[in-house]
Amino acid sequence: MKLLLSEKEIQRRVSALARRISKDFTGKEVLLVGVLKGAFIFMADLARKMTTPVKTDFVRLASYGSETRSSGKVKLTKDLEIPLAGKDVLVVEDIIDTGITLKYLHQQLKARQPRSLKVVTLLDKPGRRQVDFRADYVGFQIEDHFVVGYGLDCAEEYRNLRGIYILK
Ligand code: PRP
């Protein structure tokens, strides 16, 4: 494993994102929607660094109809418990790769008529996009490496690492 982003680099960037997001949402309450499982660590750190009031909820998505997500077929396997209507919603994701997951989720959530709907992703791999999707806030743009740690796994391992590593 090769270190890509150290714990210190990640924490510094998450703090900057939290400052920027808190500023953009001044005077509002933000509903953070974490995409399980990968986002749980990023969301925990981001939520604690934010200075605006937050509520939290989670969704889980799965690809179906094929082994890979590149089939483009995604479904919600765990839905939100909090209604979105009239809320300021920030989807929290660990990584955007093909963009298929987020594009689908964004459409689903938009239909529930939140007051606003934004997306933050810690990592972005723009070179891998299959559908057009851009997050409102991005932690780090990275090359097409298989990365683990800070929520990201390989067969459920490594999610608890404090840094992000390239798995060789
Ligand atoms: C990862 C990641 C995103 C999705 C991004 O989830 O957390 O949800 O893939 O890929 P896409 O842009 O190509 O759609 P994963 O399926 O690894 O599940 P996990 O979060 O439970 O580990």
PDB file of N, CA, C and O and ligand atoms in Angstrom, residues 35-39 60-63 69-70 74 93-102 128-129 151-153 156 159, ligand 1:
ATOM      1  N   VAL A  35     -24.011   8.692   2.264  1.00  0.00           N
ATOM      2  CA  VAL A  35     -24.197   7.527   1.396  1.00  0.00           C
ATOM      3  C   VAL A  35     -23.370   6.369   1.970  1.00  0.00           C
ATOM      4  O   VAL A  35     -22.137   6.405   1.941  1.00  0.00           O
ATOM      5  N   LEU A  36     -24.077   5.409   2.532  1.00  0.00           N
ATOM      6  CA  LEU A  36     -23.409   4.259   3.169  1.00  0.00           C
ATOM      7  C   LEU A  36     -22.784   3.344   2.120  1.00  0.00           C
ATOM      8  O   LEU A  36     -23.280   3.277   0.998  1.00  0.00           O
ATOM      9  N   LYS A  37     -21.713   2.614   2.465  1.00  0.00           N
ATOM     10  CA  LYS A  37     -21.095   2.765   3.773  1.00  0.00           C
ATOM     11  C   LYS A  37     -19.937   3.757   3.749  1.00  0.00           C
ATOM     12  O   LYS A  37     -19.544   4.289   4.783  1.00  0.00           O
ATOM     13  N   GLY A  38     -19.346   3.933   2.588  1.00  0.00           N
ATOM     14  CA  GLY A  38     -18.067   4.646   2.476  1.00  0.00           C
ATOM     15  C   GLY A  38     -17.994   6.006   3.139  1.00  0.00           C
ATOM     16  O   GLY A  38     -16.928   6.419   3.589  1.00  0.00           O
ATOM     17  N   ALA A  39     -19.139   6.723   3.213  1.00  0.00           N
ATOM     18  CA  ALA A  39     -19.092   8.117   3.671  1.00  0.00           C
ATOM     19  C   ALA A  39     -19.125   8.268   5.188  1.00  0.00           C
ATOM     20  O   ALA A  39     -19.033   9.391   5.691  1.00  0.00           O
ATOM     21  N   ARG A  60     -28.510   4.059   1.382  1.00  0.00           N
ATOM     22  CA  ARG A  60     -27.592   3.056   0.850  1.00  0.00           C
ATOM     23  C   ARG A  60     -28.076   2.715  -0.544  1.00  0.00           C
ATOM     24  O   ARG A  60     -29.282   2.621  -0.797  1.00  0.00           O
ATOM     25  N   LEU A  61     -27.133   2.554  -1.459  1.00  0.00           N
ATOM     26  CA  LEU A  61     -27.479   2.238  -2.843  1.00  0.00           C
ATOM     27  C   LEU A  61     -26.757   0.978  -3.277  1.00  0.00           C
ATOM     28  O   LEU A  61     -25.701   0.646  -2.750  1.00  0.00           O
ATOM     29  N   ALA A  62     -27.335   0.299  -4.245  1.00  0.00           N
ATOM     30  CA  ALA A  62     -26.663  -0.873  -4.804  1.00  0.00           C
ATOM     31  C   ALA A  62     -26.886  -0.889  -6.304  1.00  0.00           C
ATOM     32  O   ALA A  62     -27.904  -0.410  -6.805  1.00  0.00           O
ATOM     33  N   SER A  63     -25.910  -1.432  -6.997  1.00  0.00           N
ATOM     34  CA  SER A  63     -26.094  -1.614  -8.439  1.00  0.00           C
ATOM     35  C   SER A  63     -26.743  -2.978  -8.646  1.00  0.00           C
ATOM     36  O   SER A  63     -26.615  -3.866  -7.814  1.00  0.00           O
ATOM     37  N   ARG A  69     -21.237  -1.708 -11.290  1.00  0.00           N
ATOM     38  CA  ARG A  69     -22.059  -0.516 -11.294  1.00  0.00           C
ATOM     39  C   ARG A  69     -22.092   0.116 -12.689  1.00  0.00           C
ATOM     40  O   ARG A  69     -23.018   0.851 -13.016  1.00  0.00           O
ATOM     41  N   SER A  70     -21.114  -0.199 -13.517  1.00  0.00           N
ATOM     42  CA  SER A  70     -21.071   0.416 -14.845  1.00  0.00           C
ATOM     43  C   SER A  70     -22.249  -0.019 -15.715  1.00  0.00           C
ATOM     44  O   SER A  70     -22.466   0.518 -16.789  1.00  0.00           O
ATOM     45  N   VAL A  74     -28.990   1.392 -10.780  1.00  0.00           N
ATOM     46  CA  VAL A  74     -28.760   1.607  -9.357  1.00  0.00           C
ATOM     47  C   VAL A  74     -30.109   1.617  -8.665  1.00  0.00           C
ATOM     48  O   VAL A  74     -31.106   2.040  -9.253  1.00  0.00           O
ATOM     49  N   GLU A  93     -20.645  12.198   0.254  1.00  0.00           N
ATOM     50  CA  GLU A  93     -20.158  10.993  -0.425  1.00  0.00           C
ATOM     51  C   GLU A  93     -18.644  10.882  -0.235  1.00  0.00           C
ATOM     52  O   GLU A  93     -17.965  11.901  -0.088  1.00  0.00           O
ATOM     53  N   ASP A  94     -18.150   9.674  -0.243  1.00  0.00           N
ATOM     54  CA  ASP A  94     -16.693   9.519  -0.106  1.00  0.00           C
ATOM     55  C   ASP A  94     -15.975   9.668  -1.450  1.00  0.00           C
ATOM     56  O   ASP A  94     -14.913  10.272  -1.518  1.00  0.00           O
ATOM     57  N   ILE A  95     -16.591   9.115  -2.519  1.00  0.00           N
ATOM     58  CA  ILE A  95     -15.894   9.164  -3.805  1.00  0.00           C
ATOM     59  C   ILE A  95     -16.892   9.149  -4.962  1.00  0.00           C
ATOM     60  O   ILE A  95     -17.914   8.451  -4.892  1.00  0.00           O
ATOM     61  N   ILE A  96     -16.595   9.945  -5.984  1.00  0.00           N
ATOM     62  CA  ILE A  96     -17.371   9.887  -7.229  1.00  0.00           C
ATOM     63  C   ILE A  96     -16.450   9.339  -8.303  1.00  0.00           C
ATOM     64  O   ILE A  96     -15.353   9.860  -8.526  1.00  0.00           O
ATOM     65  N   ASP A  97     -16.924   8.276  -8.938  1.00  0.00           N
ATOM     66  CA  ASP A  97     -16.116   7.555  -9.914  1.00  0.00           C
ATOM     67  C   ASP A  97     -16.782   7.713 -11.291  1.00  0.00           C
ATOM     68  O   ASP A  97     -16.569   8.707 -11.974  1.00  0.00           O
ATOM     69  N   THR A  98     -17.652   6.778 -11.677  1.00  0.00           N
ATOM     70  CA  THR A  98     -18.362   6.926 -12.959  1.00  0.00           C
ATOM     71  C   THR A  98     -19.405   8.044 -12.890  1.00  0.00           C
ATOM     72  O   THR A  98     -19.828   8.571 -13.915  1.00  0.00           O
ATOM     73  N   GLY A  99     -19.865   8.363 -11.672  1.00  0.00           N
ATOM     74  CA  GLY A  99     -20.900   9.379 -11.492  1.00  0.00           C
ATOM     75  C   GLY A  99     -22.305   8.788 -11.494  1.00  0.00           C
ATOM     76  O   GLY A  99     -23.276   9.496 -11.203  1.00  0.00           O
ATOM     77  N   ILE A 100     -22.413   7.514 -11.779  1.00  0.00           N
ATOM     78  CA  ILE A 100     -23.731   6.877 -11.940  1.00  0.00           C
ATOM     79  C   ILE A 100     -24.527   6.883 -10.626  1.00  0.00           C
ATOM     80  O   ILE A 100     -25.717   7.221 -10.611  1.00  0.00           O
ATOM     81  N   THR A 101     -23.864   6.561  -9.520  1.00  0.00           N
ATOM     82  CA  THR A 101     -24.545   6.520  -8.223  1.00  0.00           C
ATOM     83  C   THR A 101     -25.125   7.881  -7.852  1.00  0.00           C
ATOM     84  O   THR A 101     -26.303   8.011  -7.506  1.00  0.00           O
ATOM     85  N   LEU A 102     -24.295   8.902  -7.929  1.00  0.00           N
ATOM     86  CA  LEU A 102     -24.717  10.235  -7.514  1.00  0.00           C
ATOM     87  C   LEU A 102     -25.749  10.841  -8.446  1.00  0.00           C
ATOM     88  O   LEU A 102     -26.668  11.526  -8.004  1.00  0.00           O
ATOM     89  N   ARG A 128     -12.799   9.211 -14.732  1.00  0.00           N
ATOM     90  CA  ARG A 128     -13.555   7.952 -14.830  1.00  0.00           C
ATOM     91  C   ARG A 128     -15.039   8.159 -15.157  1.00  0.00           C
ATOM     92  O   ARG A 128     -15.808   7.202 -15.243  1.00  0.00           O
ATOM     93  N   ARG A 129     -15.451   9.402 -15.344  1.00  0.00           N
ATOM     94  CA  ARG A 129     -16.879   9.684 -15.517  1.00  0.00           C
ATOM     95  C   ARG A 129     -17.498   8.983 -16.734  1.00  0.00           C
ATOM     96  O   ARG A 129     -16.933   9.010 -17.817  1.00  0.00           O
ATOM     97  N   GLY A 151     -12.819   5.304   5.349  1.00  0.00           N
ATOM     98  CA  GLY A 151     -14.169   4.916   4.914  1.00  0.00           C
ATOM     99  C   GLY A 151     -14.193   4.021   3.692  1.00  0.00           C
ATOM    100  O   GLY A 151     -15.138   3.253   3.493  1.00  0.00           O
ATOM    101  N   LEU A 152     -13.145   4.122   2.862  1.00  0.00           N
ATOM    102  CA  LEU A 152     -13.128   3.341   1.614  1.00  0.00           C
ATOM    103  C   LEU A 152     -12.537   1.953   1.860  1.00  0.00           C
ATOM    104  O   LEU A 152     -11.544   1.819   2.574  1.00  0.00           O
ATOM    105  N   ASP A 153     -13.143   0.963   1.222  1.00  0.00           N
ATOM    106  CA  ASP A 153     -12.765  -0.413   1.518  1.00  0.00           C
ATOM    107  C   ASP A 153     -12.267  -1.181   0.302  1.00  0.00           C
ATOM    108  O   ASP A 153     -12.425  -0.762  -0.836  1.00  0.00           O
ATOM    109  N   GLU A 156     -14.506  -4.882   2.270  1.00  0.00           N
ATOM    110  CA  GLU A 156     -14.865  -4.459   3.636  1.00  0.00           C
ATOM    111  C   GLU A 156     -13.664  -4.221   4.562  1.00  0.00           C
ATOM    112  O   GLU A 156     -13.855  -3.833   5.720  1.00  0.00           O
ATOM    113  N   ARG A 159     -11.443   0.220   6.018  1.00  0.00           N
ATOM    114  CA  ARG A 159     -12.244   1.436   6.166  1.00  0.00           C
ATOM    115  C   ARG A 159     -11.765   2.293   7.340  1.00  0.00           C
ATOM    116  O   ARG A 159     -11.963   3.500   7.352  1.00  0.00           O
TER     117      ARG A 159
HETATM  118  C1  PRP B   1     -18.662   3.644  -3.885  1.00  0.00           C
HETATM  119  C2  PRP B   1     -18.774   5.086  -3.398  1.00  0.00           C
HETATM  120  C3  PRP B   1     -19.894   5.644  -4.195  1.00  0.00           C
HETATM  121  C4  PRP B   1     -19.829   4.883  -5.488  1.00  0.00           C
HETATM  122  C5  PRP B   1     -19.216   5.731  -6.531  1.00  0.00           C
HETATM  123  O1  PRP B   1     -19.538   2.856  -3.157  1.00  0.00           O
HETATM  124  O2  PRP B   1     -19.013   5.153  -2.031  1.00  0.00           O
HETATM  125  O3  PRP B   1     -21.148   5.467  -3.557  1.00  0.00           O
HETATM  126  O4  PRP B   1     -19.037   3.716  -5.265  1.00  0.00           O
HETATM  127  O5  PRP B   1     -19.151   5.060  -7.750  1.00  0.00           O
HETATM  128  P1  PRP B   1     -19.792   5.599  -9.109  1.00  0.00           P
HETATM  129  O6  PRP B   1     -19.500   7.075  -9.206  1.00  0.00           O
HETATM  130  O7  PRP B   1     -19.036   4.811 -10.149  1.00  0.00           O
HETATM  131  O8  PRP B   1     -21.231   5.290  -9.110  1.00  0.00           O
HETATM  132  P2  PRP B   1     -19.386   1.260  -3.035  1.00  0.00           P
HETATM  133  O9  PRP B   1     -20.215   0.583  -4.043  1.00  0.00           O
HETATM  134  O10 PRP B   1     -17.920   0.911  -3.018  1.00  0.00           O
HETATM  135  O11 PRP B   1     -20.057   0.947  -1.630  1.00  0.00           O
HETATM  136  P3  PRP B   1     -19.581   1.309  -0.144  1.00  0.00           P
HETATM  137  O12 PRP B   1     -19.680   2.817  -0.011  1.00  0.00           O
HETATM  138  O13 PRP B   1     -20.558   0.601   0.727  1.00  0.00           O
HETATM  139  O14 PRP B   1     -18.170   0.817   0.038  1.00  0.00           O
END
